Coordinates of C-alpha atoms and ligand atoms in Angstrom, one line a residue:
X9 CA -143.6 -7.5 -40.3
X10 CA -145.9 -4.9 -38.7
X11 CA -149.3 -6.8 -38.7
X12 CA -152.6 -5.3 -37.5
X13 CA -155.2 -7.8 -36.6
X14 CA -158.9 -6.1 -36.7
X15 CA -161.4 -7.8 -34.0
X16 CA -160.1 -10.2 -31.5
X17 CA -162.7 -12.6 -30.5
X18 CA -162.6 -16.5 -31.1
X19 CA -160.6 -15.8 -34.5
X20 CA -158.5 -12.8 -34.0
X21 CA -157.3 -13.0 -30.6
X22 CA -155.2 -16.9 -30.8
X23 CA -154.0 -15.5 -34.5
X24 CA -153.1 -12.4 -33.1
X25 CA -151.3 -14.2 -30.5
X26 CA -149.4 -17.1 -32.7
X27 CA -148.3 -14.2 -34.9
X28 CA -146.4 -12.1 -32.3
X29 CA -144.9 -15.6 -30.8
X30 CA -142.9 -15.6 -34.6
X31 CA -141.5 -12.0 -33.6
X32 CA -144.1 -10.1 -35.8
X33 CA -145.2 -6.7 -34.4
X34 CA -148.5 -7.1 -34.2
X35 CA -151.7 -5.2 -32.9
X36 CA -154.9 -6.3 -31.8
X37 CA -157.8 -4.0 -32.4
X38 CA -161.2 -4.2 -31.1
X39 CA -163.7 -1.2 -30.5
X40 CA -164.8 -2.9 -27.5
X41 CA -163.0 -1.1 -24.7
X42 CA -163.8 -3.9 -22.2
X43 CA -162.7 -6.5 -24.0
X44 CA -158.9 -4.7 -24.7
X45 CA -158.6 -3.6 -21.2
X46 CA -159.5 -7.2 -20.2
X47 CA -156.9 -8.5 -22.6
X48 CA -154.8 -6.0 -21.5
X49 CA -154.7 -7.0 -17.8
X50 CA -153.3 -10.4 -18.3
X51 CA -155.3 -11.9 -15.9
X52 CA -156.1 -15.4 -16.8
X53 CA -160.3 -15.3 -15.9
X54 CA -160.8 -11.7 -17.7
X55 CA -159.3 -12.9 -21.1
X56 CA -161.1 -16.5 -20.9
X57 CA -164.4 -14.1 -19.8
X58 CA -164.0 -13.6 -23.6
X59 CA -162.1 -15.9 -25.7
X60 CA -161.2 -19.5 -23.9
X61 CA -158.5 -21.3 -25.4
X62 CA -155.8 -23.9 -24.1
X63 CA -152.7 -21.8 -23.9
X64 CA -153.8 -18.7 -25.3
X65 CA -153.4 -16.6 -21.9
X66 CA -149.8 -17.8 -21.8
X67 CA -149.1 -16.9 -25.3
X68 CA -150.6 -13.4 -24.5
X69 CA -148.5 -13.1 -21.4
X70 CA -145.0 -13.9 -22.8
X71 CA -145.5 -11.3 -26.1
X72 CA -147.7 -8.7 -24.7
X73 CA -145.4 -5.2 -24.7
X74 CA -142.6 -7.2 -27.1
X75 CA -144.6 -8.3 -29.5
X76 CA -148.2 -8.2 -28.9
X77 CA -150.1 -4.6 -28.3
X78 CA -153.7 -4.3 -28.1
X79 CA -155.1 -1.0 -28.8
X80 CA -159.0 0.0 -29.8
X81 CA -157.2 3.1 -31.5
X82 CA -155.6 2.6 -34.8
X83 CA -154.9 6.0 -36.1
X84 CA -151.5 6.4 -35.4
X85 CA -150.5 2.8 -36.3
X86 CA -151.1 1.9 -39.6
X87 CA -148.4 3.8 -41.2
X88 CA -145.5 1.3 -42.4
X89 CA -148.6 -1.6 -42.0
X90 CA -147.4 -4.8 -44.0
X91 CA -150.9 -6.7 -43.7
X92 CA -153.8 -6.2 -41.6
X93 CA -156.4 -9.4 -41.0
X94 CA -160.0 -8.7 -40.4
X95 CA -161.3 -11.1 -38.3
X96 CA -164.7 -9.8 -37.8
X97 CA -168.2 -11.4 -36.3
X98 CA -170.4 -12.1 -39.2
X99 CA -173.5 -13.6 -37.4
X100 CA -176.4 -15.1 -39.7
X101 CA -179.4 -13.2 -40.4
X102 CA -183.2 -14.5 -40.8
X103 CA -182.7 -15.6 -44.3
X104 CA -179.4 -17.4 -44.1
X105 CA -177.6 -14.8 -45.6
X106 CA -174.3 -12.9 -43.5
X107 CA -174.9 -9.8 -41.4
X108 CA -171.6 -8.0 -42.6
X109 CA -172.7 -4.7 -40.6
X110 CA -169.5 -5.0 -38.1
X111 CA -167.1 -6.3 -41.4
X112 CA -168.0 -3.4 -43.3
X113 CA -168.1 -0.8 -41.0
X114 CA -163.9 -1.7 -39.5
X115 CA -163.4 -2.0 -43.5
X116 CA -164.7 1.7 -44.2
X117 CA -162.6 2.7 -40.9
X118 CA -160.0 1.0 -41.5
X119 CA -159.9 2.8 -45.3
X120 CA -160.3 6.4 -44.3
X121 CA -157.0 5.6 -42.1
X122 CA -155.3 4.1 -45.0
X123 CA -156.9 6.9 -47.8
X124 CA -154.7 9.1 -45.2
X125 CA -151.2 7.2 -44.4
X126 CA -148.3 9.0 -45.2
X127 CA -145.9 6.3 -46.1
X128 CA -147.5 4.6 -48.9
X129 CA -145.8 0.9 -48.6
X130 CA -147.5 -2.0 -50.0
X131 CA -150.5 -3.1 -47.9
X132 CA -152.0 -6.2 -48.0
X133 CA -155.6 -6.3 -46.9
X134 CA -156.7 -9.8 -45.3
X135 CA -159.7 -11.6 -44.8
X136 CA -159.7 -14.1 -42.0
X137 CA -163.0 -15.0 -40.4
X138 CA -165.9 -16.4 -43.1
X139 CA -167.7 -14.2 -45.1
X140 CA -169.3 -14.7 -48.7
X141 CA -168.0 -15.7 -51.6
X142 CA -167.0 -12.2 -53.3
X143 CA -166.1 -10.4 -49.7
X144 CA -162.7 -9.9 -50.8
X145 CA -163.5 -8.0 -54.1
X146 CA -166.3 -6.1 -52.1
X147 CA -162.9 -5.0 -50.0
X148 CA -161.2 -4.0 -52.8
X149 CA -163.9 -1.4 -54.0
X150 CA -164.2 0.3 -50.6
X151 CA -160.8 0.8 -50.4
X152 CA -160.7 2.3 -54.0
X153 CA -163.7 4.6 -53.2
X154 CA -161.8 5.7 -50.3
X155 CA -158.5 6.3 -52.1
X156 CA -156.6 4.1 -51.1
X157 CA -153.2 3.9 -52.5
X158 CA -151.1 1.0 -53.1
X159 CA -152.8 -1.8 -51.5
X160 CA -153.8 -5.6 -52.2
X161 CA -156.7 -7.3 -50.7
X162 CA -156.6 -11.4 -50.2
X163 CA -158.9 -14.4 -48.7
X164 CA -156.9 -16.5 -45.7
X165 CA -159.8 -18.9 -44.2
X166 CA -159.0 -19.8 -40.7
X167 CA -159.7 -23.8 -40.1
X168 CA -159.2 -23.6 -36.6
X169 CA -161.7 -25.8 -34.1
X170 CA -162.4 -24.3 -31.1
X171 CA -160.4 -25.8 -27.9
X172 CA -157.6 -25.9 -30.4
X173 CA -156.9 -22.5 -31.6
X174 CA -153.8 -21.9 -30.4
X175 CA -152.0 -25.8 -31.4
X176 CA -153.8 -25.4 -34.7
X177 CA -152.8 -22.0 -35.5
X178 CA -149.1 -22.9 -34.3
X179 CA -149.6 -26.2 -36.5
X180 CA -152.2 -25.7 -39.0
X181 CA -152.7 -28.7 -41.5
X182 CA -152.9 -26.0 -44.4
X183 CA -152.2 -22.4 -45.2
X184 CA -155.0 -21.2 -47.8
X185 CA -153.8 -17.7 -49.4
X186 CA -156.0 -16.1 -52.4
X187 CA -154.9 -13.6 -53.8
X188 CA -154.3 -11.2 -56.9
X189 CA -150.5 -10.2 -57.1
X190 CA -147.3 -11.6 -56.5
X191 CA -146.3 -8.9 -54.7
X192 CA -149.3 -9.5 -52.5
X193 CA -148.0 -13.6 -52.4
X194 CA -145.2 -12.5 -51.4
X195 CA -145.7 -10.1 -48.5
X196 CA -148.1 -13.5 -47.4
X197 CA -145.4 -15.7 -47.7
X198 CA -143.5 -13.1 -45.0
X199 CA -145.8 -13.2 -42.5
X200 CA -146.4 -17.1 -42.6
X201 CA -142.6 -17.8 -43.6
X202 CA -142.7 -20.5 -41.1
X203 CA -145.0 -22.7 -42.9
X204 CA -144.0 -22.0 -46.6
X205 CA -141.7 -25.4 -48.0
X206 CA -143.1 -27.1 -44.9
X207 CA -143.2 -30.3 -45.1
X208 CA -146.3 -31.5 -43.5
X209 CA -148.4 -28.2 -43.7
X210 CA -149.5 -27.3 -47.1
X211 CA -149.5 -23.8 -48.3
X212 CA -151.8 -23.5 -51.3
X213 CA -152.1 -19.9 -53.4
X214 CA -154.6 -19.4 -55.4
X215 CA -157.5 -16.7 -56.2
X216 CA -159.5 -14.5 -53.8
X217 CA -162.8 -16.1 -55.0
X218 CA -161.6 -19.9 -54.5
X219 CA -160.2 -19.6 -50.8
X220 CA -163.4 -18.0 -50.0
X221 CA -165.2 -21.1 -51.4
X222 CA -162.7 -23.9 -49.9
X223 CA -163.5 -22.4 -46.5
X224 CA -167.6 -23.0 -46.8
X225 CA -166.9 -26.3 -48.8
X226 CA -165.2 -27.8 -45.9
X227 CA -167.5 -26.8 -43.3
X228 CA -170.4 -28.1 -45.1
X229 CA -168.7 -31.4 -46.2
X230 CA -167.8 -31.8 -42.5
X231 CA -171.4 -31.1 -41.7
X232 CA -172.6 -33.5 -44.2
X233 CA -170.9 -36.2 -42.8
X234 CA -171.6 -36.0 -39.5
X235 CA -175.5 -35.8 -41.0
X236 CA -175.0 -38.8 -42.7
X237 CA -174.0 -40.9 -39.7
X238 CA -176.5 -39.1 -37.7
X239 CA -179.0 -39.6 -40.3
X240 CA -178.5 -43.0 -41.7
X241 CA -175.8 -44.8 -39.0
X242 CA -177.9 -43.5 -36.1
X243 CA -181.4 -44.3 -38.1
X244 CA -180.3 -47.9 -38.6
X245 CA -179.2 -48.2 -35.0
X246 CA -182.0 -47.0 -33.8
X247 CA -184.4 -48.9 -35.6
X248 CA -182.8 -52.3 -35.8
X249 CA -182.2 -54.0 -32.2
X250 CA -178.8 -55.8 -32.1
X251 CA -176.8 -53.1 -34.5
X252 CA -173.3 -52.3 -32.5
X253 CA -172.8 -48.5 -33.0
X254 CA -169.1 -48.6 -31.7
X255 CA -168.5 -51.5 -34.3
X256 CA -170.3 -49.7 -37.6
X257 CA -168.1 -47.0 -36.7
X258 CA -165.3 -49.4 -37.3
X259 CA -166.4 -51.3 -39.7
X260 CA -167.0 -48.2 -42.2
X261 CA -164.2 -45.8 -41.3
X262 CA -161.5 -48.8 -41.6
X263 CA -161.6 -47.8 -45.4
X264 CA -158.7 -44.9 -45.3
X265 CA -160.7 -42.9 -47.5
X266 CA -163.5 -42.5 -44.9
X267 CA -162.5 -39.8 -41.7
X268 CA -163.2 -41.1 -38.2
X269 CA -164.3 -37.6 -37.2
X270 CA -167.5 -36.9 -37.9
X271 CA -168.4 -40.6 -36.8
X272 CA -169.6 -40.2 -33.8
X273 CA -173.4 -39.9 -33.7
X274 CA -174.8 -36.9 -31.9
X275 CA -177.6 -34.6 -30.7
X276 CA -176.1 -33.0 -33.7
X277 CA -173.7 -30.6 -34.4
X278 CA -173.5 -27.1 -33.0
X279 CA -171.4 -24.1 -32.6
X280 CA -170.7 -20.7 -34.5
X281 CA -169.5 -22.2 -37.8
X282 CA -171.3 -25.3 -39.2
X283 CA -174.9 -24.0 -39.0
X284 CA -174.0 -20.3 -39.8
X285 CA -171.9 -21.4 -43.1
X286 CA -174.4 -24.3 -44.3
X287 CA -177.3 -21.1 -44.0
X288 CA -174.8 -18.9 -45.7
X289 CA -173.9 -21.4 -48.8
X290 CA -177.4 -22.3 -49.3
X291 CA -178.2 -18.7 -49.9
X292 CA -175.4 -18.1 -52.0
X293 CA -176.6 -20.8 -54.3
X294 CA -180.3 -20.1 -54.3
X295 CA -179.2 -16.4 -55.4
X296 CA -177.1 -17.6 -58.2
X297 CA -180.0 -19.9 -59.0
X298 CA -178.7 -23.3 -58.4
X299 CA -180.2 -26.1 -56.3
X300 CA -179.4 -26.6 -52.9
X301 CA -181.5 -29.5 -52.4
X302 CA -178.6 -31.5 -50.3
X303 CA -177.3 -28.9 -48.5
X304 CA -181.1 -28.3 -47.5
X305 CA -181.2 -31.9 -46.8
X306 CA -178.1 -31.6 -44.3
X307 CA -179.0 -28.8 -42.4
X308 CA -182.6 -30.4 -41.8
X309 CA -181.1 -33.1 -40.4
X310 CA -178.9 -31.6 -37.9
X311 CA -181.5 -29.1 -36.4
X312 CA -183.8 -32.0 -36.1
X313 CA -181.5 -34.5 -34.5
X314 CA -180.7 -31.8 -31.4
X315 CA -184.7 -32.7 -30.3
X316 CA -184.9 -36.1 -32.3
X317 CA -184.8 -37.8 -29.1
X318 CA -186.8 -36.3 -27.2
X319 CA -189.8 -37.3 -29.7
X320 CA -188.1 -40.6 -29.7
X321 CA -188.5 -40.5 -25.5
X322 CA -192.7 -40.0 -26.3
X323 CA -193.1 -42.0 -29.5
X324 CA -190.6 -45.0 -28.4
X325 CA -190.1 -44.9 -24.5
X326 CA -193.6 -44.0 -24.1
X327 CA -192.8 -40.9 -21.8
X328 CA -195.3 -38.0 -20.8
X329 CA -192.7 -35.2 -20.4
X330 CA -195.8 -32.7 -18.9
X331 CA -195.1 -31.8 -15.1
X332 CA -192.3 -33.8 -14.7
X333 CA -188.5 -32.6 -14.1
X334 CA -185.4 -33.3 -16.0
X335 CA -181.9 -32.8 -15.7
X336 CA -179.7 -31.4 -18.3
X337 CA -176.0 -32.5 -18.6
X338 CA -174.3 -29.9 -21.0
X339 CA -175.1 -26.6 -22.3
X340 CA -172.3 -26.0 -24.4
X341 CA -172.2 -27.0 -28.2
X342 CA -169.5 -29.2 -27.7
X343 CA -166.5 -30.4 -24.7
X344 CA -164.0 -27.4 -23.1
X345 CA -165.9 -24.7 -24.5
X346 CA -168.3 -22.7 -22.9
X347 CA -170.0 -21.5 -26.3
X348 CA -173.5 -22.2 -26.5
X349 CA -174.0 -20.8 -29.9
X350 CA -176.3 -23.3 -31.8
X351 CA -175.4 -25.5 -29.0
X352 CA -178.5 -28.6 -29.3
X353 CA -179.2 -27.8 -25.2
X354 CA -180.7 -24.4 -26.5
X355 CA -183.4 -26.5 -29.0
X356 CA -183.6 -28.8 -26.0
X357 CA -184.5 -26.7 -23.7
X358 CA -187.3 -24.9 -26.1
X359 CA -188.7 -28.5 -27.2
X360 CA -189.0 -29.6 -23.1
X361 CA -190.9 -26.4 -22.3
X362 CA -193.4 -26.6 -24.7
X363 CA -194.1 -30.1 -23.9
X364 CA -194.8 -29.1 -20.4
X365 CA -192.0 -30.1 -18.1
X366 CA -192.3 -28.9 -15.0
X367 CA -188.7 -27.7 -14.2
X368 CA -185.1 -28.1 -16.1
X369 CA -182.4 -28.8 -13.6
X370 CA -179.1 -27.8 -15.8
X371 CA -175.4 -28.5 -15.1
X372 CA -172.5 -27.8 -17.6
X373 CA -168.6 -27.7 -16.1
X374 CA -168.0 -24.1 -18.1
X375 CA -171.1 -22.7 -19.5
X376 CA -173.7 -21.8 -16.6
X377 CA -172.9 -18.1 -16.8
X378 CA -173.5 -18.0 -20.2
X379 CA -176.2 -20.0 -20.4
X380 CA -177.7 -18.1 -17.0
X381 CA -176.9 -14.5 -18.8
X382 CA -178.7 -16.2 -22.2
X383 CA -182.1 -17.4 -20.7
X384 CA -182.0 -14.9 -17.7
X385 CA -182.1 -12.0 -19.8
X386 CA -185.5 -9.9 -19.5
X387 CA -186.8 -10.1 -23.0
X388 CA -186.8 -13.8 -22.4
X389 CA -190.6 -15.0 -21.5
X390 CA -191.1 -16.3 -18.2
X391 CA -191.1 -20.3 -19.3
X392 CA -187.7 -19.8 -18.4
X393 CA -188.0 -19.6 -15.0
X394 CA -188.5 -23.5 -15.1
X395 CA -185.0 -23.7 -15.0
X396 CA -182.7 -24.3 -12.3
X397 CA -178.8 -24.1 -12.2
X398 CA -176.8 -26.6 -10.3
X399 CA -173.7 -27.1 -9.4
X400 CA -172.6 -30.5 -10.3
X401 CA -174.5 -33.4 -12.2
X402 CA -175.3 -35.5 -9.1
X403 CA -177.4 -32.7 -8.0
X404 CA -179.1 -31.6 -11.1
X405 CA -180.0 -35.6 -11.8
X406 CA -181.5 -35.6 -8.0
X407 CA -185.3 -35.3 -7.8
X408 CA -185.5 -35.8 -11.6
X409 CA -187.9 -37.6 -13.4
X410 CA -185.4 -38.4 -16.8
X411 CA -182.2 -37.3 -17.7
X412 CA -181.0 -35.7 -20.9
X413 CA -177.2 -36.0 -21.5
X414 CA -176.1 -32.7 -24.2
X415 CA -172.7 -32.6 -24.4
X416 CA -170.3 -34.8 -24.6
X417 CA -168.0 -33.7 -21.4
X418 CA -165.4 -36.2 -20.2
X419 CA -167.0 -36.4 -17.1
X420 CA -170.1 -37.3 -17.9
X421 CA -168.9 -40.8 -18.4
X422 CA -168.8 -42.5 -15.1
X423 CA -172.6 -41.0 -15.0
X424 CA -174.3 -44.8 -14.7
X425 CA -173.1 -44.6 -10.9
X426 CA -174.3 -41.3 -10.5
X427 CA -177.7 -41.9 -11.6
X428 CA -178.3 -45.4 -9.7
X429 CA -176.7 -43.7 -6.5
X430 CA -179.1 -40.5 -7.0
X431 CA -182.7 -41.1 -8.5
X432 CA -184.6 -44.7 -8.5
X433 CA -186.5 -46.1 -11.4
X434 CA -188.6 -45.3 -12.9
X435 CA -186.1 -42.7 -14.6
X436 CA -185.6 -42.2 -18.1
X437 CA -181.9 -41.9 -19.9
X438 CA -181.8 -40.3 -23.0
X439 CA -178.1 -39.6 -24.0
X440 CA -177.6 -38.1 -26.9
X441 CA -173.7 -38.7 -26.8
X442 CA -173.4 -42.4 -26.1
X443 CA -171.7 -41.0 -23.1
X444 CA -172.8 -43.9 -20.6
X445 CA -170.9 -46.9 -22.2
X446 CA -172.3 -49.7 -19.3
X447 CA -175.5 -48.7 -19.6
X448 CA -176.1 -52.2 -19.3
X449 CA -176.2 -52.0 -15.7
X450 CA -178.2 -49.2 -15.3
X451 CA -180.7 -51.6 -17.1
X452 CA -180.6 -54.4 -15.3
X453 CA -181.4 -52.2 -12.4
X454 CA -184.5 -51.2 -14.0
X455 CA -184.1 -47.5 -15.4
X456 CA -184.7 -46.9 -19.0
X457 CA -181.9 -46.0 -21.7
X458 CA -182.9 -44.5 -24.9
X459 CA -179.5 -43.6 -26.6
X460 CA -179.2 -41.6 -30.2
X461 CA -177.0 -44.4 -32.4
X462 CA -179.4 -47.2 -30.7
X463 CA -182.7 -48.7 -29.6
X464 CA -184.4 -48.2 -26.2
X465 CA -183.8 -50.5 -23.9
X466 CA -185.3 -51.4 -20.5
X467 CA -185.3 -54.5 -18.0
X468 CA -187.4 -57.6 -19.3
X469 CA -187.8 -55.8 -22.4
X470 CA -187.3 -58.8 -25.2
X471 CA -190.8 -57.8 -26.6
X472 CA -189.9 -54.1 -26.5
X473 CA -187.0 -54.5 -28.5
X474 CA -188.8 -56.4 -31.2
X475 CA -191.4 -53.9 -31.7
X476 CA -188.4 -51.2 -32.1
X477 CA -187.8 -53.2 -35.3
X478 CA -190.2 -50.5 -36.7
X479 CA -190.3 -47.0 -36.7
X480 CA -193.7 -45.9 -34.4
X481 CA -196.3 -44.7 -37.3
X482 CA -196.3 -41.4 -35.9
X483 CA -192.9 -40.7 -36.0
X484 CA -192.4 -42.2 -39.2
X485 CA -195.4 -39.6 -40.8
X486 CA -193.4 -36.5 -38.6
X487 CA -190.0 -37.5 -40.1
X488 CA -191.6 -37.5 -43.5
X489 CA -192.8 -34.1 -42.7
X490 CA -189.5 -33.0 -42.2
X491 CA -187.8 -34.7 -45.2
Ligands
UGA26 C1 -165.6 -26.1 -37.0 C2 -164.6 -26.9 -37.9 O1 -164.3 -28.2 -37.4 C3 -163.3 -26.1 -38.1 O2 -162.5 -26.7 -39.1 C4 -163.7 -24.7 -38.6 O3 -162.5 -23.9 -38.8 C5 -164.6 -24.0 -37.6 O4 -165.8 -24.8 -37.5 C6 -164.9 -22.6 -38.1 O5 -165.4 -22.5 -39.2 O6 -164.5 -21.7 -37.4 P1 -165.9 -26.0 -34.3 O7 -167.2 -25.3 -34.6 O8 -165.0 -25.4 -33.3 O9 -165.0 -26.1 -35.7 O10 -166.3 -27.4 -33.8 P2 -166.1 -28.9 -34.2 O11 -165.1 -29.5 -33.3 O12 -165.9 -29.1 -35.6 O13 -167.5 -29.5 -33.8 C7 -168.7 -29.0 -34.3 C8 -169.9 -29.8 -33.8 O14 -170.0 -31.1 -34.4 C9 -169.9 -30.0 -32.3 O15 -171.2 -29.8 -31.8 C10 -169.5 -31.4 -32.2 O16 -169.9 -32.0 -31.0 C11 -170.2 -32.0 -33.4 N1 -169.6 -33.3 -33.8 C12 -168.3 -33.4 -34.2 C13 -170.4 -34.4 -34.0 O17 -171.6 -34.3 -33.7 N2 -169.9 -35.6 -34.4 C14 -168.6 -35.7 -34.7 O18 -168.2 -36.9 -35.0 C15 -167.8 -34.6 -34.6

C-alpha cells in the first residue's frame, strides 16, 4: 500500500515507522524542515532531539530509502495514495476545548492536492492522533468543498503510551477502525492485514463517531482510576497511621476485574494525553448540555495532587518552605521520557516559588534541556532564576533544606543512601512516588518522610502519628474548597 503519514511527532513518526517495517511505502510529512532533515540524517541524538522512543531510530534506519521516505513536500506523491493518517498536534486551549489550527490547515492542504490528483483511486482519509468527537465528518466536508473525488474519511485512535510506541504499535492490544464504507474497511483491513483474524489483538470496525469517543473514554476512565486511588487509597493512607499502601494495592486489585495500573498513588498523572482529553471531553459535554460533574471531579483531583504534598509538608510536617532550598528529583511527567508536558514538577515548581523558597536545585536523567529551554525562556519572569540545574541527584540533594521526589525514575530508588550520605537532619522527604521503599532508616536517623499514599513520619514520633489520625483543620477547609 502507498501510505502517507501527515505530522511525525510522538504519534506519526513510530506509526510511520511500524508501517514501512510491514513493507508499506510509506511517507512521513512534516512542514517542519528541521525536524525531516533531522529524521533524515539517521543519527540517533537528532531524531530522539524530537521523538524518543525504544527502538524507534533502529526501525527508521533499517526502512529509510526502502520503505520509509520523509519528505515536507507532498505534491508529487499523493497520486496512487491508498490512505493517508493525520497525526497532527492538537494542544488544548484556555477553555478545554482543542486548538485544531495545525489539523485543519494539513487537512485543507492536503485537499487542494487531492481536489487535483490525476489518478482518482479510492483514498482513504485517516484520523490518528485525538481530536473531537465529529473531527472525522468535519474532514469529510473539507474535502467535499475542495472537490475531492472518490475518497473515504475514517477515525483510527492510537493507544499507544509513551516509552512504548514502537512494541505497542508492533503489538497493539486493539485495532479501532470507524468508518463509513466497506470499501473504505477494506482498504483498512490492507494496511493493518497483520492484525486482522489475530488472535490476541482485536480489530473492532465500527462508525467514525464511536472510535472517536472510545479513544477519550479510555483516557478518562484510566484517569479516573488513577484519581480514585490517589484520591481515596492515598487519602486513607495518609490520614490513618498503620494503613500498608503496598498491601491495599493488593488487597483491591486481587479481584480480576480491578487493573493493577493505575494503582500506584502519585503526584498525579501528567503528560500530553490524560489532562488534554479529560479538558476536551468535559467541553464536549457541557456544549451538548450534559453534566460533567465527575469528570470535573477527576480532573480536580489530579491537578491538585501534583502540589498536595507540598501543603501537606506545611499543614502536617510543619515546614516553612520561605528561604530555604530544595531539590527536585524528576521533571519529566513520567520514567524514560523527557516530556514535561503537564508533568506535576512544572505545578511544583510554581507552588515552591510562591511560597518563597529560596532556590530549586533540579535533576532529571533526560529532561534538563527541556526543562532548561521551558523556564529559561525570556518571557519567563525572573522567579525562575531560583533554579539551578544539576547533574546528578547527590548533588542537587547537597546543601538542601528538603527534598521533593517527582518522578518516578528507576534510579531514584536507592535514594535513602544518598540522602543520609549527603545532607543531615533536619531535612524533609516528601516523595511523591513511594520511590524510597526503607525509608525506615532514613527515620531512624532522624530525617523526616512525608510520602503521598502515607502519613509523616519522624524519629520519636508515636504522638505525631496519632495526631495524623486527623486531617489538620486547615487543610481540611482548603480541600473542601477544592471539592
Ligand atoms: C496515555 C495512555 O496510557 C495511552 O493509552 C494513550 O494512548 C496515551 O495517553 C495517549 O492518549 O496518547 P501516556 O500519556 O504516555 O499514555 O502515559 P501513561 O503511561 O498512561 O502515564 C500517564 C501518567 O499517569 C504519568 O504521569 C504516570 O506516571 C501516571 N500514573 C500512571 C500514575 O500516576 N499512576 C499509575 O498507576 C499509572
Amino acid at each position: 500500500m502507498k501510505i502517507i503519514v501527515v505530522g511525525t511527532g510522538f504519534v506519526g513518526l513510530p506509526h510511520a515507522a511500524v508501517l514501512s517495517e510491514y513493507g508499506h511505502e510509506v511517507y512521513a510529512y512534516d512542514i517542519d524542515h528541521k525536524r525531516i532533515k533531522a529524521y533524515k540524517s539517521g543519527d540517533r541524538e537528532e531524531i530522539e532531539r524530537y521523538v524518543n522512543e525504544p527502538g524507534l531510530v533502529a526501525s527508521v534506519a533499517e526502512n529509510m530509502g526502502r520503505y520509509l521516505f520523509f519528505t515536507t513536500d507532498i505534491s508529487e506523491i499523493v497520486d496512487g495514495t491508498d490512505a493517508v493518517f493525520l497525526c497532527l498536534n492538537t494542544p488544548p486551549k484556555r477553555d478545554g476545548s482543542s486548538d485544531l489550527s495545525y489539523y485543519l490547515n494539513a487537512a485543507h492542504h492536503l485537499a487542494e492536492l487531492l481536489a487535483n490528483r490525476e489518478q482518482k483511486n479510492r483514498v482513504v482519509l485517516v484520523n490518528k492522533s485525538t481530536v473531537p468527537v465529529g473531527t472525522a465528518r468535519l474532514l469529510e466536508n473539507i474535502m467535499e468543498e475542495h472537490g475531492v473525488e472518490n475518497f473515504g474519511v475514517a477515525s483510527n485512535p492510537e493507544f499507544l503510551a509513551q516509552g512504548n510506541a514502537i512494541a505497542g504499535s508492533r503489538r497493539p492490544d486493539r485495532v479501532v477502525i470507524g468508518a463509513d464504507s466497506e470499501e473504505d474497511f477494506g482498504i483498512l483491513r490492507r494496511v493493518y492485514s497483520q492484525f486482522v483474524n489475530h488472535v490476541r489483538i482485536r480489530y473492532l470496525e465500527t462508525t467514525p463517531e464511536t472510535a472517536e469517543t472510545i479513544k477519550y473514554m479510555a483516557n478518562t476512565l484510566l484517569l479516573t482510576y488513577i484519581s480514585f486511588w490517589n484520591g481515596v487509597g492515598g487519602r486513607m493512607a495518609e490520614s490513618v497511621p498503620n494503613i500498608r499502601m503496598e498491601d491495599l494495592k493488593l488487597g483491591v486489585t486481587s479481584d480480576d476485574r480491578i487493573s493493577t495500573w493505575g494503582s500506584y498513588v502519585s503526584n498525579g498523572a501528567g503528560g500530553s494525553c490524560f489532562g488534554k482529553d479529560i479538558q476536551s471531553l468535559i467541553y464536549q459535554l457541557n456544549n451538548a448540555g450534559r453534566s460533567t460533574d465527575l469528570l470535573q471531579a477527576v480532573y480536580n483531583i489530579n491537578e491538585y495532587q501534583k502540589t498536595y504534598i507540598i501543603d501537606r509538608a506545611v499543614y502536617e510536617a510543619g515546614f516553612n518552605f520561605n528561604q530555604k532550598t530544595v531539590a527536585l528529583l524528576g521533571l519529566a511527567f513520567k520514567k524514560r521520557t523527557n516530556d514535561m508536558r503537564d508533568s506535576a514538577a512544572l505545578k511544583v515548581v510554581e507552588s515552591l516559588l510562591a511560597r518563597g523558597v529560596k532556590a530549586i536545585r533540579a535533576y532529571d536523567p533526560l529532561a534538563m534541556d527541556d526543562a532548561r529551554d521551558f523556564w529559561f525562556s525570556p518571557d519567563k519572569n525572573h522567579l525562575f532564576d531560583r533554579i539551578t540545574y544539576h547533574a546528578s541527584a547527590k548533588e542537587a540533594i547537597s546543601g538542601s533544606d528538603a527534598l521533593y521526589v517527582s518522578t518516578d525514575w528507576e534510579e531514584f530508588r536507592g535514594l535513602s543512601r544518598t540522602i543520609e550520605m549527603t545532607v543531615k537532619p533536619p531535612f524533609l522527604v516528601m516523595d511523591g512516588r513511594r520511590m524510597i521503599p526503607d525509608f525506615e532508616t532514613l527515620v531512624k536517623a532522624g530525617y523526616e518522610y512525608l510520602p503521598v499514599g502515607g502519613t509523616l513520619l519522624k524519629a520519636k514520633a508515636e504522638s505525631q502519628k496519632r495526631d495524623n489520625g486527623k486531617v489538620p483543620s486547615k487543610m481540611a477547609s482548603e480541600l473542601e474548597t477544592l471539592a
